[in-house]
CSV table of C-alpha atoms and ligand atoms in Angstrom, one decimal:
chain,number,residue,atom,x,y,z
A,1,UNK,CA,96.7,161.8,160.6
A,2,UNK,CA,93.5,159.8,161.3
A,3,UNK,CA,91.0,162.7,161.4
A,4,UNK,CA,88.2,160.6,162.9
A,5,UNK,CA,90.3,159.5,165.8
A,6,UNK,CA,91.1,163.2,166.4
A,7,UNK,CA,87.5,164.2,166.4
A,8,UNK,CA,86.6,161.2,168.7
A,9,UNK,CA,89.1,162.4,171.2
A,10,UNK,CA,87.6,165.9,171.0
A,11,UNK,CA,84.2,164.5,171.6
A,12,UNK,CA,85.6,162.8,174.7
A,13,UNK,CA,86.5,166.2,176.0
A,14,UNK,CA,90.2,166.1,175.2
A,15,UNK,CA,92.1,169.1,173.8
A,16,UNK,CA,94.1,168.9,170.6
A,17,UNK,CA,97.8,169.7,170.8
A,18,UNK,CA,99.6,172.5,169.0
A,19,UNK,CA,101.3,169.9,166.8
A,20,UNK,CA,97.9,168.4,165.8
A,21,UNK,CA,96.5,171.9,165.2
A,22,UNK,CA,99.4,172.7,162.8
A,23,UNK,CA,98.6,169.4,161.0
A,24,UNK,CA,95.0,170.4,160.6
A,25,UNK,CA,96.1,173.6,158.9
A,26,UNK,CA,98.4,171.6,156.6
A,27,UNK,CA,95.9,168.9,155.7
A,28,UNK,CA,96.7,167.4,152.3
A,29,UNK,CA,94.1,168.2,149.7
A,30,UNK,CA,93.1,164.5,149.3
A,31,UNK,CA,92.3,164.3,153.1
A,32,UNK,CA,90.3,167.5,153.3
A,33,UNK,CA,86.9,165.9,153.0
A,34,UNK,CA,87.8,163.3,155.6
A,35,UNK,CA,88.8,166.1,158.0
A,36,UNK,CA,85.5,168.0,157.3
A,37,UNK,CA,83.5,164.8,157.9
A,38,UNK,CA,85.4,164.4,161.2
A,39,UNK,CA,84.6,168.0,162.2
A,40,UNK,CA,81.0,167.5,161.1
A,41,UNK,CA,80.7,164.8,163.9
A,42,UNK,CA,81.7,167.4,166.4
A,43,UNK,CA,79.5,170.1,164.9
A,44,UNK,CA,76.5,167.7,164.9
A,45,UNK,CA,77.1,166.6,168.5
A,46,UNK,CA,76.9,170.1,169.8
A,47,UNK,CA,74.7,171.9,167.3
A,48,UNK,CA,72.7,169.3,165.4
A,49,UNK,CA,71.5,170.6,162.0
A,50,UNK,CA,70.8,174.1,163.3
A,51,UNK,CA,72.6,177.1,162.0
A,52,UNK,CA,72.5,180.6,163.6
A,53,UNK,CA,72.0,183.5,161.2
A,54,UNK,CA,73.3,186.8,162.2
A,55,UNK,CA,72.4,190.1,160.6
A,56,UNK,CA,74.7,193.2,160.9
A,57,UNK,CA,73.9,196.8,160.8
A,58,UNK,CA,76.8,199.2,160.3
A,59,UNK,CA,75.3,201.8,162.6
A,60,UNK,CA,78.1,204.3,162.3
A,61,UNK,CA,80.5,204.2,159.4
A,62,UNK,CA,84.0,205.5,158.8
A,63,UNK,CA,85.3,208.5,160.7
A,64,UNK,CA,87.7,206.2,162.7
A,65,UNK,CA,91.0,207.6,163.9
A,66,UNK,CA,92.5,204.1,164.6
A,67,UNK,CA,94.9,202.5,162.1
A,68,UNK,CA,93.8,198.9,161.8
A,69,UNK,CA,95.4,198.0,158.5
A,70,UNK,CA,92.6,195.6,157.4
A,71,UNK,CA,89.8,198.1,157.9
A,72,UNK,CA,88.2,200.3,155.2
A,73,UNK,CA,86.9,202.7,157.9
A,74,UNK,CA,90.3,203.5,159.3
A,75,UNK,CA,91.8,207.0,158.9
A,76,UNK,CA,94.7,205.5,157.1
A,77,UNK,CA,92.6,203.8,154.4
A,78,UNK,CA,91.7,205.6,151.2
A,79,UNK,CA,88.6,203.6,150.3
A,80,UNK,CA,85.9,206.2,149.8
A,81,UNK,CA,83.8,204.2,152.2
A,82,UNK,CA,80.5,205.8,153.1
A,83,UNK,CA,80.8,207.9,156.3
A,84,UNK,CA,78.0,208.7,158.6
A,85,UNK,CA,77.4,209.2,162.3
A,86,UNK,CA,75.3,206.9,164.5
A,87,UNK,CA,72.1,206.0,162.6
A,88,UNK,CA,68.8,207.1,164.1
A,89,UNK,CA,66.7,205.0,166.3
A,90,UNK,CA,64.2,204.4,163.4
A,91,UNK,CA,67.0,203.0,161.3
A,92,UNK,CA,68.2,200.7,164.1
A,93,UNK,CA,64.6,199.5,164.6
A,94,UNK,CA,64.0,198.9,160.9
A,95,UNK,CA,67.2,196.9,160.8
A,96,UNK,CA,65.9,194.7,163.6
A,97,UNK,CA,62.6,194.2,161.8
A,98,UNK,CA,64.5,193.1,158.7
A,99,UNK,CA,66.7,190.8,160.8
A,100,UNK,CA,63.5,189.1,162.1
A,101,UNK,CA,62.2,188.8,158.6
A,102,UNK,CA,65.3,186.8,157.3
A,103,UNK,CA,65.2,184.5,160.4
A,104,UNK,CA,68.2,186.0,162.0
A,105,UNK,CA,68.8,184.7,165.5
A,106,UNK,CA,71.0,187.7,166.4
A,107,UNK,CA,71.0,191.3,165.3
A,108,UNK,CA,74.5,192.8,165.5
A,109,UNK,CA,74.8,196.6,166.0
A,110,UNK,CA,78.3,197.7,165.0
A,111,UNK,CA,79.8,201.1,165.1
A,112,UNK,CA,83.2,202.3,163.9
A,113,UNK,CA,85.6,203.9,166.2
A,114,UNK,CA,88.0,203.2,169.1
A,115,UNK,CA,85.2,203.3,171.7
A,116,UNK,CA,81.7,204.7,172.0
A,117,UNK,CA,81.0,208.3,173.1
A,118,UNK,CA,78.6,208.9,175.9
A,119,UNK,CA,76.0,210.1,173.4
A,120,UNK,CA,76.4,207.0,171.2
A,121,UNK,CA,76.2,204.6,174.2
A,122,UNK,CA,73.0,206.3,175.4
A,123,UNK,CA,71.5,206.2,171.9
A,124,UNK,CA,72.4,202.5,171.4
A,125,UNK,CA,71.1,201.4,174.9
A,126,UNK,CA,67.8,203.3,174.2
A,127,UNK,CA,67.4,201.6,170.8
A,128,UNK,CA,68.3,198.2,172.3
A,129,UNK,CA,65.6,198.6,175.0
A,130,UNK,CA,63.0,199.3,172.3
A,131,UNK,CA,64.2,196.5,170.0
A,132,UNK,CA,64.0,194.0,172.9
A,133,UNK,CA,60.5,195.1,173.7
A,134,UNK,CA,59.3,194.7,170.1
A,135,UNK,CA,61.3,191.8,168.7
A,136,UNK,CA,62.4,188.4,170.0
A,137,UNK,CA,65.9,188.9,168.7
A,138,UNK,CA,69.2,188.4,170.4
A,139,UNK,CA,71.3,191.6,170.3
A,140,UNK,CA,75.0,191.7,169.9
A,141,UNK,CA,76.8,195.1,170.1
A,142,UNK,CA,80.2,195.8,168.7
A,143,UNK,CA,81.1,199.3,169.9
A,144,UNK,CA,84.9,199.2,170.4
A,145,UNK,CA,86.8,199.3,173.7
A,146,UNK,CA,84.5,199.1,176.7
A,147,UNK,CA,85.0,199.3,180.5
A,148,UNK,CA,83.0,197.6,183.2
A,149,UNK,CA,80.6,200.4,183.6
A,150,UNK,CA,79.8,200.6,179.9
A,151,UNK,CA,79.3,196.8,179.8
A,152,UNK,CA,76.9,197.0,182.7
A,153,UNK,CA,74.9,199.7,181.0
A,154,UNK,CA,74.6,197.6,177.8
A,155,UNK,CA,73.7,194.5,179.8
A,156,UNK,CA,71.0,196.4,181.7
A,157,UNK,CA,69.5,197.6,178.4
A,158,UNK,CA,69.1,194.0,177.3
A,159,UNK,CA,72.2,193.4,175.2
A,160,UNK,CA,72.8,189.7,175.1
A,161,UNK,CA,76.3,189.6,173.6
A,162,UNK,CA,79.2,191.9,173.0
A,163,UNK,CA,81.7,191.4,170.2
A,164,UNK,CA,85.3,192.5,170.3
A,165,UNK,CA,87.6,190.5,168.1
A,166,UNK,CA,91.2,189.6,169.0
A,167,UNK,CA,91.8,189.6,165.2
A,168,UNK,CA,95.2,188.1,165.2
A,169,UNK,CA,97.8,186.6,167.5
A,170,UNK,CA,99.4,188.6,170.3
A,171,UNK,CA,102.8,188.7,168.7
A,172,UNK,CA,101.5,189.9,165.4
A,173,UNK,CA,99.1,192.5,166.7
A,174,UNK,CA,101.6,195.4,166.4
A,175,UNK,CA,102.0,194.6,162.7
A,176,UNK,CA,98.3,195.3,161.9
A,177,UNK,CA,97.5,198.1,164.3
A,178,UNK,CA,99.6,200.6,166.3
A,179,UNK,CA,96.9,202.8,167.9
A,180,UNK,CA,95.7,200.1,170.4
A,181,UNK,CA,97.2,196.9,171.7
A,182,UNK,CA,96.2,193.2,171.9
A,183,UNK,CA,96.0,193.8,175.7
A,184,UNK,CA,93.4,196.6,175.1
A,185,UNK,CA,91.3,194.1,173.3
A,186,UNK,CA,91.7,191.3,175.9
A,187,UNK,CA,90.8,193.8,178.7
A,188,UNK,CA,87.5,194.6,176.9
A,189,UNK,CA,86.7,190.9,176.6
A,190,UNK,CA,87.5,190.5,180.3
A,191,UNK,CA,85.1,193.3,181.1
A,192,UNK,CA,82.4,191.6,179.0
A,193,UNK,CA,82.9,188.4,180.9
A,194,UNK,CA,82.9,190.1,184.3
A,195,UNK,CA,79.7,191.8,183.3
A,196,UNK,CA,78.0,188.5,182.7
A,197,UNK,CA,77.3,189.1,179.0
A,198,UNK,CA,78.0,186.5,176.4
A,199,UNK,CA,81.3,187.0,174.7
A,200,UNK,CA,81.9,187.1,171.0
A,201,UNK,CA,85.4,187.4,169.7
A,202,UNK,CA,87.2,186.0,166.7
A,203,UNK,CA,89.8,186.8,164.1
A,204,UNK,CA,90.8,187.7,160.6
A,205,UNK,CA,93.0,185.3,158.8
A,206,UNK,CA,94.8,185.9,155.5
A,207,UNK,CA,96.7,189.0,156.7
A,208,UNK,CA,100.1,187.4,156.1
A,209,UNK,CA,100.2,185.6,159.5
A,210,UNK,CA,101.9,182.1,159.8
A,211,UNK,CA,100.1,178.9,160.6
A,212,UNK,CA,101.7,179.1,164.1
A,213,UNK,CA,100.1,182.5,164.6
A,214,UNK,CA,96.7,181.2,163.5
A,215,UNK,CA,97.1,178.5,166.1
A,216,UNK,CA,98.1,181.1,168.7
A,217,UNK,CA,94.9,183.0,168.0
A,218,UNK,CA,92.7,180.0,168.1
A,219,UNK,CA,94.2,178.8,171.4
A,220,UNK,CA,93.9,182.3,172.9
A,221,UNK,CA,90.2,182.3,172.1
A,222,UNK,CA,89.9,178.9,173.7
A,223,UNK,CA,91.7,180.0,176.8
A,224,UNK,CA,89.4,183.0,177.1
A,225,UNK,CA,86.4,180.7,176.9
A,226,UNK,CA,84.7,182.8,174.2
A,227,UNK,CA,81.1,181.8,173.4
A,228,UNK,CA,80.9,182.9,169.8
A,229,UNK,CA,83.8,183.0,167.4
A,230,UNK,CA,83.6,184.8,164.1
A,231,UNK,CA,86.2,183.7,161.6
A,232,UNK,CA,86.9,186.4,159.0
A,233,UNK,CA,88.9,185.8,155.8
A,234,UNK,CA,90.6,189.1,154.8
A,235,UNK,CA,89.0,190.9,151.9
A,236,UNK,CA,91.9,192.9,150.6
A,237,UNK,CA,89.9,196.1,150.0
A,238,UNK,CA,91.6,198.5,147.6
A,239,UNK,CA,92.8,201.6,149.5
A,240,UNK,CA,93.5,199.7,152.8
A,241,UNK,CA,97.1,199.0,153.8
A,242,UNK,CA,96.5,195.3,153.2
A,243,UNK,CA,95.1,195.7,149.7
A,244,UNK,CA,96.6,193.2,147.3
A,245,UNK,CA,97.3,190.5,150.0
A,246,UNK,CA,95.4,187.6,148.6
A,247,UNK,CA,96.7,184.1,149.0
A,248,UNK,CA,94.0,182.1,150.8
A,249,UNK,CA,92.5,179.2,148.9
A,250,UNK,CA,89.0,177.8,149.6
A,251,UNK,CA,90.7,174.6,150.8
A,252,UNK,CA,92.9,176.5,153.3
A,253,UNK,CA,89.8,178.4,154.5
A,254,UNK,CA,88.0,175.2,155.2
A,255,UNK,CA,91.1,173.8,157.1
A,256,UNK,CA,91.1,177.0,159.2
A,257,UNK,CA,87.4,176.5,160.0
A,258,UNK,CA,88.2,172.9,161.0
A,259,UNK,CA,90.9,174.1,163.4
A,260,UNK,CA,88.5,176.6,165.0
A,261,UNK,CA,85.9,173.8,165.5
A,262,UNK,CA,88.3,171.2,166.9
A,263,UNK,CA,89.9,173.6,169.4
A,264,UNK,CA,86.5,175.2,170.4
A,265,UNK,CA,84.2,172.2,169.8
A,266,UNK,CA,81.0,173.4,171.6
A,267,UNK,CA,81.3,177.1,170.7
A,268,UNK,CA,79.5,179.0,168.1
A,269,UNK,CA,81.8,179.1,165.1
A,270,UNK,CA,80.7,181.7,162.5
A,271,UNK,CA,81.9,182.0,159.0
A,272,UNK,CA,82.1,185.7,158.8
A,273,UNK,CA,83.5,188.3,156.4
A,274,UNK,CA,85.1,186.9,153.2
A,275,UNK,CA,83.0,183.8,153.1
A,276,UNK,CA,81.8,184.4,149.6
A,277,UNK,CA,85.1,185.9,148.4
A,278,UNK,CA,87.3,183.1,149.6
A,279,UNK,CA,85.2,180.0,149.9
A,280,UNK,CA,83.4,180.6,146.7
A,281,UNK,CA,81.8,177.4,145.4
A,282,UNK,CA,83.0,175.5,148.5
A,283,UNK,CA,80.8,177.6,150.8
A,284,UNK,CA,78.3,174.7,151.5
A,285,UNK,CA,81.2,172.6,152.9
A,286,UNK,CA,81.8,175.3,155.5
A,287,UNK,CA,78.4,174.6,157.0
A,288,UNK,CA,79.4,171.1,157.9
A,289,UNK,CA,82.1,172.7,160.2
A,290,UNK,CA,80.7,176.0,161.3
A,291,UNK,CA,77.2,176.5,162.9
A,292,UNK,CA,76.7,180.2,162.2
A,293,UNK,CA,76.9,182.7,159.3
A,294,UNK,CA,76.1,186.3,158.6
A,295,UNK,CA,73.2,186.8,156.4
A,296,UNK,CA,73.0,190.0,154.2
A,297,UNK,CA,75.8,192.5,153.9
A,298,UNK,CA,78.9,192.9,156.0
A,299,UNK,CA,80.1,196.3,157.3
A,300,UNK,CA,81.5,197.8,154.2
A,301,UNK,CA,81.3,194.9,151.7
A,302,UNK,CA,78.4,193.1,150.1
A,303,UNK,CA,77.4,189.7,151.2
A,304,UNK,CA,75.5,187.0,149.4
A,305,UNK,CA,71.9,187.9,148.6
A,306,UNK,CA,69.9,186.3,151.4
A,307,UNK,CA,67.9,184.4,148.8
A,308,UNK,CA,71.0,182.5,147.8
A,309,UNK,CA,72.0,181.7,151.4
A,310,UNK,CA,68.5,180.4,152.1
A,311,UNK,CA,68.8,178.2,149.1
A,312,UNK,CA,72.1,176.9,150.3
A,313,UNK,CA,70.6,176.0,153.7
A,314,UNK,CA,67.7,174.3,152.1
A,315,UNK,CA,69.9,172.3,149.8
A,316,UNK,CA,72.3,171.2,152.5
A,317,UNK,CA,69.5,170.5,155.1
A,318,UNK,CA,70.6,173.0,157.7
A,319,UNK,CA,67.8,174.8,159.6
A,320,UNK,CA,67.9,178.3,160.9
A,321,UNK,CA,68.0,178.4,164.7
A,322,UNK,CA,65.2,180.8,165.7
A,323,UNK,CA,65.3,182.9,168.8
A,324,UNK,CA,62.6,182.0,171.4
A,325,UNK,CA,59.4,183.8,170.6
A,326,UNK,CA,60.0,184.1,166.9
A,327,UNK,CA,56.9,182.2,165.8
A,328,UNK,CA,54.5,184.3,167.8
A,329,UNK,CA,56.2,187.5,166.6
A,330,UNK,CA,56.2,186.3,163.0
A,331,UNK,CA,52.4,185.7,163.2
A,332,UNK,CA,52.0,189.1,164.6
A,333,UNK,CA,54.0,190.7,161.8
A,334,UNK,CA,52.6,188.3,159.2
A,335,UNK,CA,56.0,186.8,158.5
A,336,UNK,CA,56.1,183.4,156.7
A,337,UNK,CA,56.1,180.2,158.8
A,338,UNK,CA,59.4,178.5,159.9
A,339,UNK,CA,59.3,175.7,157.4
A,340,UNK,CA,60.1,175.6,154.6
A,341,UNK,CA,62.5,178.5,154.4
A,342,UNK,CA,60.8,181.3,152.5
A,343,UNK,CA,62.9,182.7,149.7
A,344,UNK,CA,60.5,185.6,149.2
A,345,UNK,CA,61.0,187.0,152.7
A,346,UNK,CA,64.7,186.8,152.2
A,347,UNK,CA,64.7,188.6,149.0
A,348,UNK,CA,62.7,191.5,150.4
A,349,UNK,CA,65.2,192.0,153.2
A,350,UNK,CA,67.8,193.3,150.6
A,351,UNK,CA,66.1,196.7,150.5
A,352,UNK,CA,67.9,198.3,153.3
B,401,LIG,S1,88.5,198.0,163.0
B,401,LIG,FE1,87.3,199.4,164.3
B,401,LIG,S2,88.8,200.5,165.5
B,401,LIG,FE2,89.9,199.6,163.8
B,401,LIG,S3,90.0,201.2,162.2
B,401,LIG,FE3,88.2,199.9,161.8
B,401,LIG,S4,86.5,201.0,162.8
B,401,LIG,FE4,88.4,201.8,163.6
């Protein structure tokens, strides 16, 4: 396969075929760098050297009656994960302040559970209103299944984006979860789109799916015209039903990222959970394909220390994409200037 010809066609607005997608996933090791370089052309065309940093807060942990087999917060998992109800408004605001400090573009408020209760929705919308007044952050909420009315309430509160992952291909969904369906998930995403909020939806790879099923997932996300696509690599957390499933290699993870980029060339492709665990020393190569990462910890697993991620960005020459108004707010709060990236500010953010 001539990877640069493929990326040239993508840049001309043509879609890659299923057969080509499968070839991307099966890239021979000696051609991987050439494939990454081809994807970097696409990434650079749409996103330049900018990288979006996203910071998560696990605003409600555990206590979930669903049976998603990859999730440490599920009722079927025996993980001893911390359990707590929705965090207070003060904690949500402090998370936003820390997100600003580490140059996060988007602050992601995530709660466990099938769907938010009325009390949770009200508390989140109130906190979001306050965060939007105080900080120039984009807000993404991941609250589970949502209907049109709930999406509208989140939009009216100032939420910019809603995340609801497809996670895996339609034909495999029943193997990883029995308490809700793939269709439940697509219906929530449709509600998000009807509500005029930016959509965020991605997947988890490394759960035993075939390459064909990865292609199905990537094409589903393309067909739904998702704005922001997080690519998670399964962390087989002990105590979850998928514990012990560990076969991804760093090279395979990079090939998967390349596929997401070539199928969704202009979209935000985020290296999400499992970045450190699976890409290991090849993490910097992922930045030449993806244009977005999480900074700090994930929901129930530790991420890289922000200091190390900032160093990686500095070394590779990628620059955090700051939300409009960041500079004025950073002066107000006496945060360090945009350039160069401050390691000190990143280190402090760890104390949460
Ligand atoms: S992924 Fe969400 S819905 Fe599924 S078990 Fe975990 S917290 Fe519950």
